[in-house]
XYZ file of C-alpha atoms in Angstrom:
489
model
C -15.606 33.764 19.040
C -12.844 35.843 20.392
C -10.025 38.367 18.778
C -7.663 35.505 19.196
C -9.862 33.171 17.037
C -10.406 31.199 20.830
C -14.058 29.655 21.162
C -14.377 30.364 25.009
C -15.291 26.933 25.274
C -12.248 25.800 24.016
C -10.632 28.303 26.571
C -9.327 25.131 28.829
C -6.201 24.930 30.315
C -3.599 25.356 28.007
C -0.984 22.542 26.636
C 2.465 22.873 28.431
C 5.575 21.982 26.566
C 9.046 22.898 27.833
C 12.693 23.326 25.954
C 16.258 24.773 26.248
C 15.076 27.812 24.017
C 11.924 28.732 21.861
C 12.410 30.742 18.946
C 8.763 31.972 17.740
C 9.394 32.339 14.097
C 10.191 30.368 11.222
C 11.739 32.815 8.404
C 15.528 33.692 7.936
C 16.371 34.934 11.304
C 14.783 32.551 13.242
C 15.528 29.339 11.198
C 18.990 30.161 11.262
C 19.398 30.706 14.890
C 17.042 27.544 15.531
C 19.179 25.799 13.368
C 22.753 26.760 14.657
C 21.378 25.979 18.732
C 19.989 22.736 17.867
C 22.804 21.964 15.885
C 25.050 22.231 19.021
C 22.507 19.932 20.843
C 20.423 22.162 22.153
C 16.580 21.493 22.768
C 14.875 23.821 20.345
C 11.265 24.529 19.701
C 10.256 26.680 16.667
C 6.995 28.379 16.198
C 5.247 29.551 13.703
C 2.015 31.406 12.655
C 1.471 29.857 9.650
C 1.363 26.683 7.710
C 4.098 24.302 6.649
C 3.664 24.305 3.137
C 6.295 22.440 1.128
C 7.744 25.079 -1.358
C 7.264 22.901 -4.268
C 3.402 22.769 -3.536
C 2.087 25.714 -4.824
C 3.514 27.916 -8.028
C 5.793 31.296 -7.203
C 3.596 34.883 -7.321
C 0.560 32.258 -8.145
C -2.553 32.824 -6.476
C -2.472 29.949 -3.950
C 0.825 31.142 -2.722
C -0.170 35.069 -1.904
C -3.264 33.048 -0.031
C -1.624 30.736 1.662
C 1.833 31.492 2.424
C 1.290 35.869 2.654
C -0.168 37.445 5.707
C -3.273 39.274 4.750
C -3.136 37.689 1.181
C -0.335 39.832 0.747
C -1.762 43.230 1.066
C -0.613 45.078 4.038
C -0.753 49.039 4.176
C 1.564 51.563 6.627
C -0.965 54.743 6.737
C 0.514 58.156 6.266
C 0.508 61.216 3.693
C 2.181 59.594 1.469
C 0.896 55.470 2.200
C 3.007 52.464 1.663
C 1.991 48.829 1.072
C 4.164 45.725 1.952
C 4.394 41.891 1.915
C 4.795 39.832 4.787
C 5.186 36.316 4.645
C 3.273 34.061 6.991
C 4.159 30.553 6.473
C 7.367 27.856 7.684
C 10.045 29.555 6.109
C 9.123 33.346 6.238
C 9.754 35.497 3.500
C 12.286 33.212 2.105
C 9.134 31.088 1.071
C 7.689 34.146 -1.191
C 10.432 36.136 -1.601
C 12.842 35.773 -4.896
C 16.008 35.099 -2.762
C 18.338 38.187 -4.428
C 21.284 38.141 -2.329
C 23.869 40.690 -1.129
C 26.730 40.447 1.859
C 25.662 43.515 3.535
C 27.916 46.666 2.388
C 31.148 47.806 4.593
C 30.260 50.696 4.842
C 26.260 50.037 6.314
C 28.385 47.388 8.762
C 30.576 50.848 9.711
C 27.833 53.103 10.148
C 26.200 50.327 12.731
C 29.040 50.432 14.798
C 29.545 54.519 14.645
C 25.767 55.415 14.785
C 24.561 52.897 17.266
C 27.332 51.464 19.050
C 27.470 48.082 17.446
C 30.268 45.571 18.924
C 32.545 43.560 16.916
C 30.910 44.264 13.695
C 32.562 44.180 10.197
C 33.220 42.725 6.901
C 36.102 40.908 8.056
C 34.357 39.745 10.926
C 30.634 39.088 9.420
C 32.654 37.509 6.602
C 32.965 33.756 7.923
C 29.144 34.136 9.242
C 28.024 34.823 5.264
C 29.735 31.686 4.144
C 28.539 29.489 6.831
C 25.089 30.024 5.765
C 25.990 30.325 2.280
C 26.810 26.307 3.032
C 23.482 25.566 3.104
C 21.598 28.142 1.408
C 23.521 28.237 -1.971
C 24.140 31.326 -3.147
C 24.606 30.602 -7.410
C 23.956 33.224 -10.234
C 21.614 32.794 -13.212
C 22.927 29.614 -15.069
C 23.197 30.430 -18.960
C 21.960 34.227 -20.271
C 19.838 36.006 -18.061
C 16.505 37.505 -19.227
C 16.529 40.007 -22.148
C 14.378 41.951 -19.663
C 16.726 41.972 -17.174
C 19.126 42.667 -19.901
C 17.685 45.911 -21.074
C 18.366 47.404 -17.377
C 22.227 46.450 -17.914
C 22.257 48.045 -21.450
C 20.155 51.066 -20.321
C 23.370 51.657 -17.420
C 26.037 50.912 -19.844
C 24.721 53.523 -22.307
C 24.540 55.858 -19.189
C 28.033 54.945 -18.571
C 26.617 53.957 -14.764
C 27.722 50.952 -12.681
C 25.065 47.483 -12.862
C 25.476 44.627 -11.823
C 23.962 40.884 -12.307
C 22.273 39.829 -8.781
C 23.289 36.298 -7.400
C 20.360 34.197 -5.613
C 19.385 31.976 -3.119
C 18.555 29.310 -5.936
C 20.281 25.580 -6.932
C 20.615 26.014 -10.841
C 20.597 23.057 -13.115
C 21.865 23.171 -16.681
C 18.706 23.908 -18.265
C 17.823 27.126 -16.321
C 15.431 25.353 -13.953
C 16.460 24.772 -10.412
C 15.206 25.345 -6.770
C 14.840 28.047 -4.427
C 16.994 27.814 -1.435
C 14.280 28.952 0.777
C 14.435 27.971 4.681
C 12.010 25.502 3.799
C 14.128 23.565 1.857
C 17.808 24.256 3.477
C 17.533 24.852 7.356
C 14.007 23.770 8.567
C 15.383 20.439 7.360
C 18.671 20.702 8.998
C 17.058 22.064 12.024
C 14.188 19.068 11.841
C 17.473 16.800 11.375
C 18.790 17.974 14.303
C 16.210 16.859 16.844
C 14.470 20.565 16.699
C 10.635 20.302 17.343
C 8.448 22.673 14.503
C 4.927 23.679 16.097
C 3.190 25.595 12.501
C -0.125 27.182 12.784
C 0.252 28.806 16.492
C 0.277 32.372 16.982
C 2.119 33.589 20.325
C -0.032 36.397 21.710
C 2.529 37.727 24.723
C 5.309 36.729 26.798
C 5.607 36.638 30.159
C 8.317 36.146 32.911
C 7.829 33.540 35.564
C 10.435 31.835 38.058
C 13.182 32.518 36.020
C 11.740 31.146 32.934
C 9.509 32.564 29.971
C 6.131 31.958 29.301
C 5.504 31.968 25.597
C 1.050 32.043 25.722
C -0.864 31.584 22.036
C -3.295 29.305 19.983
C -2.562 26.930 17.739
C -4.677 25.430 14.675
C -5.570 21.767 14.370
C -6.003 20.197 11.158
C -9.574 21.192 11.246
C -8.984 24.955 11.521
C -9.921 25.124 15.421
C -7.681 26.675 17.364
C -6.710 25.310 20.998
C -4.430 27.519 23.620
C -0.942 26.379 23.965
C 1.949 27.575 25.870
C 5.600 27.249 25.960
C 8.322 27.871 28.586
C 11.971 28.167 28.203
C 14.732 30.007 29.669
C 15.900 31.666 26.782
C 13.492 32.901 23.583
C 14.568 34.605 20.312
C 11.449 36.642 18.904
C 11.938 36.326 15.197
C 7.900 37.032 13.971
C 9.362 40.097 11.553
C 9.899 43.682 11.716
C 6.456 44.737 12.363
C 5.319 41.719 14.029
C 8.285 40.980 16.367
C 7.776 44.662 17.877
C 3.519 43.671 18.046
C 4.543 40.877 20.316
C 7.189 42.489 22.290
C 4.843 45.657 23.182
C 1.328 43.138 23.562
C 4.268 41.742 26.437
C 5.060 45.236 28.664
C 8.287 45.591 26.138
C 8.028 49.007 24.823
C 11.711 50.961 25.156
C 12.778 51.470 21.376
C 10.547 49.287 20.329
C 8.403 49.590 17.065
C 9.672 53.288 17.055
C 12.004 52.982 13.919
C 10.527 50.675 11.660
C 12.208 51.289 8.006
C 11.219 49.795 4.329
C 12.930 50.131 1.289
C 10.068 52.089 -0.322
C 9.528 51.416 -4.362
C 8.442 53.150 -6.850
C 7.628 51.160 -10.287
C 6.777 51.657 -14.099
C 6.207 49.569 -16.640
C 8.316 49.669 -19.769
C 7.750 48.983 -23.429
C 10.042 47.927 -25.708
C 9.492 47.306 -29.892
C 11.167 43.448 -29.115
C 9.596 40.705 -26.765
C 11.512 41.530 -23.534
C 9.077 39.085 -21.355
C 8.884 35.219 -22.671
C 7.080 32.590 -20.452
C 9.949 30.228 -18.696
C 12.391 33.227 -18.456
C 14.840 33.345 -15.664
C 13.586 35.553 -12.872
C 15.355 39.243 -13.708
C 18.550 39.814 -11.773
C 20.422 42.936 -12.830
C 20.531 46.172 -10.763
C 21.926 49.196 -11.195
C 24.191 50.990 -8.555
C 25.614 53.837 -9.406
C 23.438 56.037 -7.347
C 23.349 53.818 -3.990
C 22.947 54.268 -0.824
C 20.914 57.097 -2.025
C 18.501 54.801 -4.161
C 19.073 51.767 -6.135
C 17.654 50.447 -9.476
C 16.365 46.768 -10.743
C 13.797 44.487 -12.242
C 10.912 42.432 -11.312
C 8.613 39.486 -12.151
C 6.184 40.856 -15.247
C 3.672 38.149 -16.183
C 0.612 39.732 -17.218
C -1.182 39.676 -13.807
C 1.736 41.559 -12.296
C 1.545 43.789 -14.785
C -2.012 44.566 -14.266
C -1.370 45.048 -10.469
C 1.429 47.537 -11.901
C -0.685 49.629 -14.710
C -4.172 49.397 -12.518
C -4.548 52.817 -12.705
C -4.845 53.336 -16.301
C -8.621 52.758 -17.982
C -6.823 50.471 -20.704
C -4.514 48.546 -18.876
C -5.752 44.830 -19.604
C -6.064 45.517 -23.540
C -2.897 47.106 -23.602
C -1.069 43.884 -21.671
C -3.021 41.326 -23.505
C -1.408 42.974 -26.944
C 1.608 43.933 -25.684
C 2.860 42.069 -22.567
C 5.779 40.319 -23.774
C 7.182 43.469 -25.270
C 6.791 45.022 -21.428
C 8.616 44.436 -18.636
C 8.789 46.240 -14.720
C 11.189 48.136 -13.504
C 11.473 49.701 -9.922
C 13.819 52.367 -7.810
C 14.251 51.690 -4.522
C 15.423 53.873 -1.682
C 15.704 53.746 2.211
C 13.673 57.175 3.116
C 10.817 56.967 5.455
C 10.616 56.371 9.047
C 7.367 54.168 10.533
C 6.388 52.982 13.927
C 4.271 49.815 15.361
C 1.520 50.222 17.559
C -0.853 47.751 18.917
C -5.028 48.859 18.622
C -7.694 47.644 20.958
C -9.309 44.558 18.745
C -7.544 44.566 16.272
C -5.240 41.366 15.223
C -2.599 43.611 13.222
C -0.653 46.059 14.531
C -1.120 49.589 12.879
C 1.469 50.919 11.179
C 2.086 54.586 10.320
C 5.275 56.103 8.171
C 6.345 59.454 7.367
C 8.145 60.569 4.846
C 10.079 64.260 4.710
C 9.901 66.420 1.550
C 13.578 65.818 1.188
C 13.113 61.835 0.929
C 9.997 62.224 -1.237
C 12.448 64.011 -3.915
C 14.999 61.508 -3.560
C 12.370 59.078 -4.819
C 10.978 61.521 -7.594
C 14.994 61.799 -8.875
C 15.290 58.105 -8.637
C 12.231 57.954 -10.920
C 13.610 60.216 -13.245
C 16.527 58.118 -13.797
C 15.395 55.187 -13.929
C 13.149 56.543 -17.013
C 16.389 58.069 -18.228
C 17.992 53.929 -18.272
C 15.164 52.985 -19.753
C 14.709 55.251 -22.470
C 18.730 54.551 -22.685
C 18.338 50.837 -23.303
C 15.412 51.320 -26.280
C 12.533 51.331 -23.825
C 9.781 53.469 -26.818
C 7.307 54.469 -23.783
C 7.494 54.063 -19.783
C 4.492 54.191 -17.598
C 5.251 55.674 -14.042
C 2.695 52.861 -11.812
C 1.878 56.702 -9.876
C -1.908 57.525 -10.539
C -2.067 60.760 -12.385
C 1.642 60.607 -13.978
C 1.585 60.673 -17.558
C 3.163 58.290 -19.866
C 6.644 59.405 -20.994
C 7.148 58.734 -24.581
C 10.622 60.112 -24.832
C 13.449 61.233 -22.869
C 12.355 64.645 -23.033
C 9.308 64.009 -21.550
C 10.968 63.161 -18.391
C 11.452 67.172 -17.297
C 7.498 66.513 -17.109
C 7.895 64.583 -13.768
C 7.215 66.363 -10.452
C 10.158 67.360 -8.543
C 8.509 65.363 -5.225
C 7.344 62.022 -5.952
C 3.083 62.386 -5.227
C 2.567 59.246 -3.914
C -0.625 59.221 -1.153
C -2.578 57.097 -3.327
C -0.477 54.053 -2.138
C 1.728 53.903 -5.508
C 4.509 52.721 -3.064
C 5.551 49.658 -2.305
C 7.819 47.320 -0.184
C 9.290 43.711 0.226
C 11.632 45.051 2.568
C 11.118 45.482 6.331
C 13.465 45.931 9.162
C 15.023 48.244 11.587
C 12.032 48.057 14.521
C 13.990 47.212 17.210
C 18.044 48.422 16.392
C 20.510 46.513 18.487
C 23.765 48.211 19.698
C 24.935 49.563 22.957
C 23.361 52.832 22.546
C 20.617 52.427 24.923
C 18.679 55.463 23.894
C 17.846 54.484 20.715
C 18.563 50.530 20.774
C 15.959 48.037 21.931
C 18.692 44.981 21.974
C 22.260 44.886 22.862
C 24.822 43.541 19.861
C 23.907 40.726 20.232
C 20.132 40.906 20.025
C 19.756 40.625 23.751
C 16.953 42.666 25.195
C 17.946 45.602 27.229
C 16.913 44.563 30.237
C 15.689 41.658 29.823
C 17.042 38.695 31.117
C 17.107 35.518 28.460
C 15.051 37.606 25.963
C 16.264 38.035 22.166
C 15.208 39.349 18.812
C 16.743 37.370 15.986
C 15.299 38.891 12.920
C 15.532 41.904 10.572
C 14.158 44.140 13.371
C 17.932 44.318 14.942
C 19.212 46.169 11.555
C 20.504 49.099 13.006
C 18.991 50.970 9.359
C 17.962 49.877 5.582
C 20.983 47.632 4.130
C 20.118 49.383 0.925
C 20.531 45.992 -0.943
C 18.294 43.125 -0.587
C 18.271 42.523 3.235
C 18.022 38.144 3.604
C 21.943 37.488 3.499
C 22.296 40.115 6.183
C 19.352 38.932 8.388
C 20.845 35.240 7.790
C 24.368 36.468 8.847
C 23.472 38.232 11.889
C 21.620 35.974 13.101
C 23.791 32.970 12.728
C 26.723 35.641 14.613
C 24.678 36.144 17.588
C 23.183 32.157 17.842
C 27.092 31.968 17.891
C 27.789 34.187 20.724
C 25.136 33.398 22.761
C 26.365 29.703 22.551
C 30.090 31.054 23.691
C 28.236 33.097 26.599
C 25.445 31.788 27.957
C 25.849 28.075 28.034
C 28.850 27.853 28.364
C-alpha cells in the first residue's frame, strides 16, 4: 500500500471526467461558489475528501460525528513553544457540518484594514452588504427562539455587572417554537441547491496536486468506493477554485509547484478555556446551545461560551486528578467559558510521507500576555456573574476561588502543554493586490496563475476576530460573482 492509500495494482489508468469548473471542496467557501456558478448554468463538479453524511445522521459533538465527519478524529496539533490544537472538518459540508454555526457580518473596520494593509479592491460593508444577505437567503441566519441558556446567561450578567458590552450571538440554525430546530449547515442549504442545479458531488476523493496542461487543469487524486478501496481519478477543467481549508488548501497548492505566499501566514483564533462553577444548575440536558459573547475588549480578544456536557467537560478539566468525580457531582452546576484572541502566526509545510501537512505557530511574548489578560478577565466576568470557583483548563494553574485570587495568574499565559485551542483557521493564502505578501488577487485569483482560485477562509487577509463562516460565505459568493462578470462573459 502506498502514502496515497493506492494499492499499486489498482494504479491503472485513471477515470477522466471533464467540466466548466471544479471546485475541490465541499465546506462554506466552496459550496457557495459551487453553488452560485452552477446556479448561472455552469457545469460544476465538487469534490470532496470525505463522506456525505446527512447532518441528521449522527448526534452534534457525539462520538460518531468527531469520527466520521472530523479529520484526524478531530485532533490536529500546530507544533511550537507554546502548541495549539484545532478542528478540521472532513466531510460534504466542511466545518459547517461540525461547527455550531455562530454568525457575524465581518466588522468594518477588519473589511478597512484589508483594503489598507493588503490592497484589497472594492471591499466594504456597503459593498459586502448585499453578498451577506444573499447567502443569508439560504442559510438562515435566526437567534435563539425563547430564553437562551442560563449558562449562556451567566456570561451576559457577569458583563453587565462589569458594566462591559455582550451581546446574544445569532446562528446558522431554523428555530421552531419549542427550541428545537435545524442547523443550516451546507449540507442542508447549498449542497442541495447546488445538487438542484445540475452540479455533480464526487465525496470520498482526495486531490493530491494540480497540474497545467493545454490550457486546462489537471485535478489528479483517489477516490473511495463503497468498499473503502480507493481507485485514481482525475478531473480537468479550465477554471478550479481550491477550497480544501486553510491548512489544507495551501498543502495542495505547494504538493502542485504553488509556493509564493503560500502557507506562510496561516492564523487561528487561539482559546484559552476554564470551567466555571456556579451554586445553581447552569447546564440542563436539552438546553439551547450558549450564544452570548462579550465584546468590550475586541479586536484585542473576545469572550463567550461553549457546549458543556460532561464529556466536554472532561476534555476541559483533564488535567486535574479528580476531574470525573467532580463532573459526575457537579456538572450541571458547571459550565465552559473561553477567551479568544487573534495572536499567533503559523505556516504549512508539506513532509516527505507524511499525509498531513505540518504545521508550526509562534507566538511573541506580547501576544502570549494578551491571552494571559484575556484570562484574567474573563475570571473577573465570571466571578462577576456568581461563578463560586473557576478552573483555568492550563495544566499547573490553580483553581481561583475568588476574585482575589485572580492577581495569582501569570502575567504570560504558559501554555506549551497544548492548553490552546482553535475552531478557527484562515489567513494561509491573503488575497489583495499586494503581491509581496498576497498569494491571490481580490478576487481569489492566483497570482500568476491562469484559471486558478482559492475560495475559502485561506483568502482572509487576517483573523475576523468574530466567528469567521458568514465572512468566508460572503466572500466567496462576491468573487463566484465577479468571476461570472469577467471571465465568462
Amino acid at each position: 500500500m502506498s502514502a496515497d492509500g493506492i494499492e499499486p495494482a489498482k494504479r491503472r489508468t485513471s477515470e477522466i471526467e471533464t467540466a466548466d469548473v471544479i471546485v475541490i471542496g465541499s465546506g462554506p467557501g466552496g459550496a457557495v461558489s459551487a453553488t452560485e456558478l452552477a446556479c448561472a448554468g455552469h457545469a460544476v463538479l465538487m469534490v470532496e475528501e470525505g463522506a456525505h453524511v446527512p447532518i441528521a445522521q449522527m448526534p452534534h459533538f457525539s462520538r460518531d460525528e468527531m469520527l466520521f465527519k472530523y479529520r484526524n478524529a478531530g485532533v490536529s496539533v500546530a507544533m511550537g513553544g507554546s502548541k495549539l490544537a484545532w478542528v478540521e472538518g472532513r466531510c460534504v459540508g466542511g466545518g459547517s457540518e461540525v461547527n455550531r454555526g455562530l454568525y457575524h457580518r465581518t466588522p468594518d473596520y477588519i473589511l478597512d484594514d484589508w483594503r489598507r494593509s493588503f490592497g484589497v479592491d472594492d471591499l466594504d460593508l456597503a459593498g459586502m452588504t448585499p453578498h451577506f444577505e444573499a447567502c443569508e437567503q439560504v442559510a438562515l441566519v435566526e437567534y435563539v427562539a425563547g430564553r437562551p441558556s442560563e449558562m449562556s446567561q451567566m456570561l451576559h450578567r457577569g458583563a453587565s455587572a462589569n458594566g462591559w458590552h455582550a451581546i446574544e450571538t445569532p446562528r446558522l440554525f431554523h428555530y421552531r417554537g419549542d427550541g428545537s430546530g435545524e442547523r443550516q449547515s451546507m449540507s442542508a442549504t447549498f449542497v442541495p441547491r447546488f445538487l438542484a442545479a445540475g452540479g455533480r458531488l464526487s465525496p470520498s476523493t482526495r486531490i493530491d496536486r494540480l497540474r497545467r496542461a493545454n490550457g486546462m487543469w489537471i485535478a489528479e487524486g483517489s477516490r473511495a468506493d463503497a468498499s473503502g478501496t480507493r481507485r485514481p481519478v482525475s478531473f480537468r477543467a479550465p477554471v478550479v477554485i481550491v477550497a480544501c481549508g486553510a491548512v489544507q488548501t495551501p498543502a495542495l497548492l505547494r504538493r502542485s509547484g504553488l509556493t509564493r505566499n503560500i502557507g506562510n501566514s496561516l492564523r487561528f483564533h487561539p482559546m484559552v478555556k476554564v470551567v466555571a462553577e456556579f451554586d445553581h444548575e447552569v447546564n440542563r440536558p436539552g438546553d439551547s446551545d450558549p450564544v452570548h459573547q462579550i465584546k468590550e475588549f475586541e479586536p484585542r480578544f473576545g469572550m463567550g461560551c461553549s457546549i458543556s456536557n460532561p464529556a466536554m467537560l472532561g476534555m476541559a478539566l483533564a488535567g486535574r486528578e479528580d476531574a470525573w468525580s467532580l463532573i459526575a457531582e457537579r456538572w450541571r452546576s458547571m459550565g465552559i467559558y473561553y477567551v479568544q484572541s487573534g495572536v499567533g502566526t503559523a505556516s504549512v509545510r508539506n513532509m516527505p510521507g507524511f499525509r498531513d501537512p505540518f504545521v508550526r505557530i509562534r507566538f511573541a511574548q506580547e501576544e502570549l500576555r494578551v491571552l494571559a489578560e484575556g484570562l484574567a478577565r474573563l475570571a473577573q466576568a465570571l466571578f462577576a456573574a456568581g461563578a463560586l470557583r473557576v478552573h483555568p483548563c492550563v495544566t499547573g494553574y490553580p483553581t481561583l476561588h475568588s476574585p482575589a485570587d485572580i492577581a495569582r495568574l501569570p502575567e504570560l499565559l504558559a501554555a506549551a502543554d497544548g492548553a490552546l485551542t482553535s475552531v478557527h483557521v484562515f489567513s494561509s493564502c491573503p488575497m489583495g493586490e499586494d503581491e509581496r505578501r498576497c498569494a491571490a488577487d481580490s478576487f481569489g485569483r492566483v497570482h500568476g496563475a491562469e484559471g486558478l482560485y482559492i475560495g475559502d477562509a485561506s483568502l482572509l487577509c487576517t483573523p475576523t476576530m468574530v466567528n469567521p463562516q458568514g465572512t468566508v460565505m460572503a466572500v466567496a459568493h462576491r468573487n463566484a460573482q465577479a468571476m461570472m462578470a469577467h471571465r465568462f462573459h
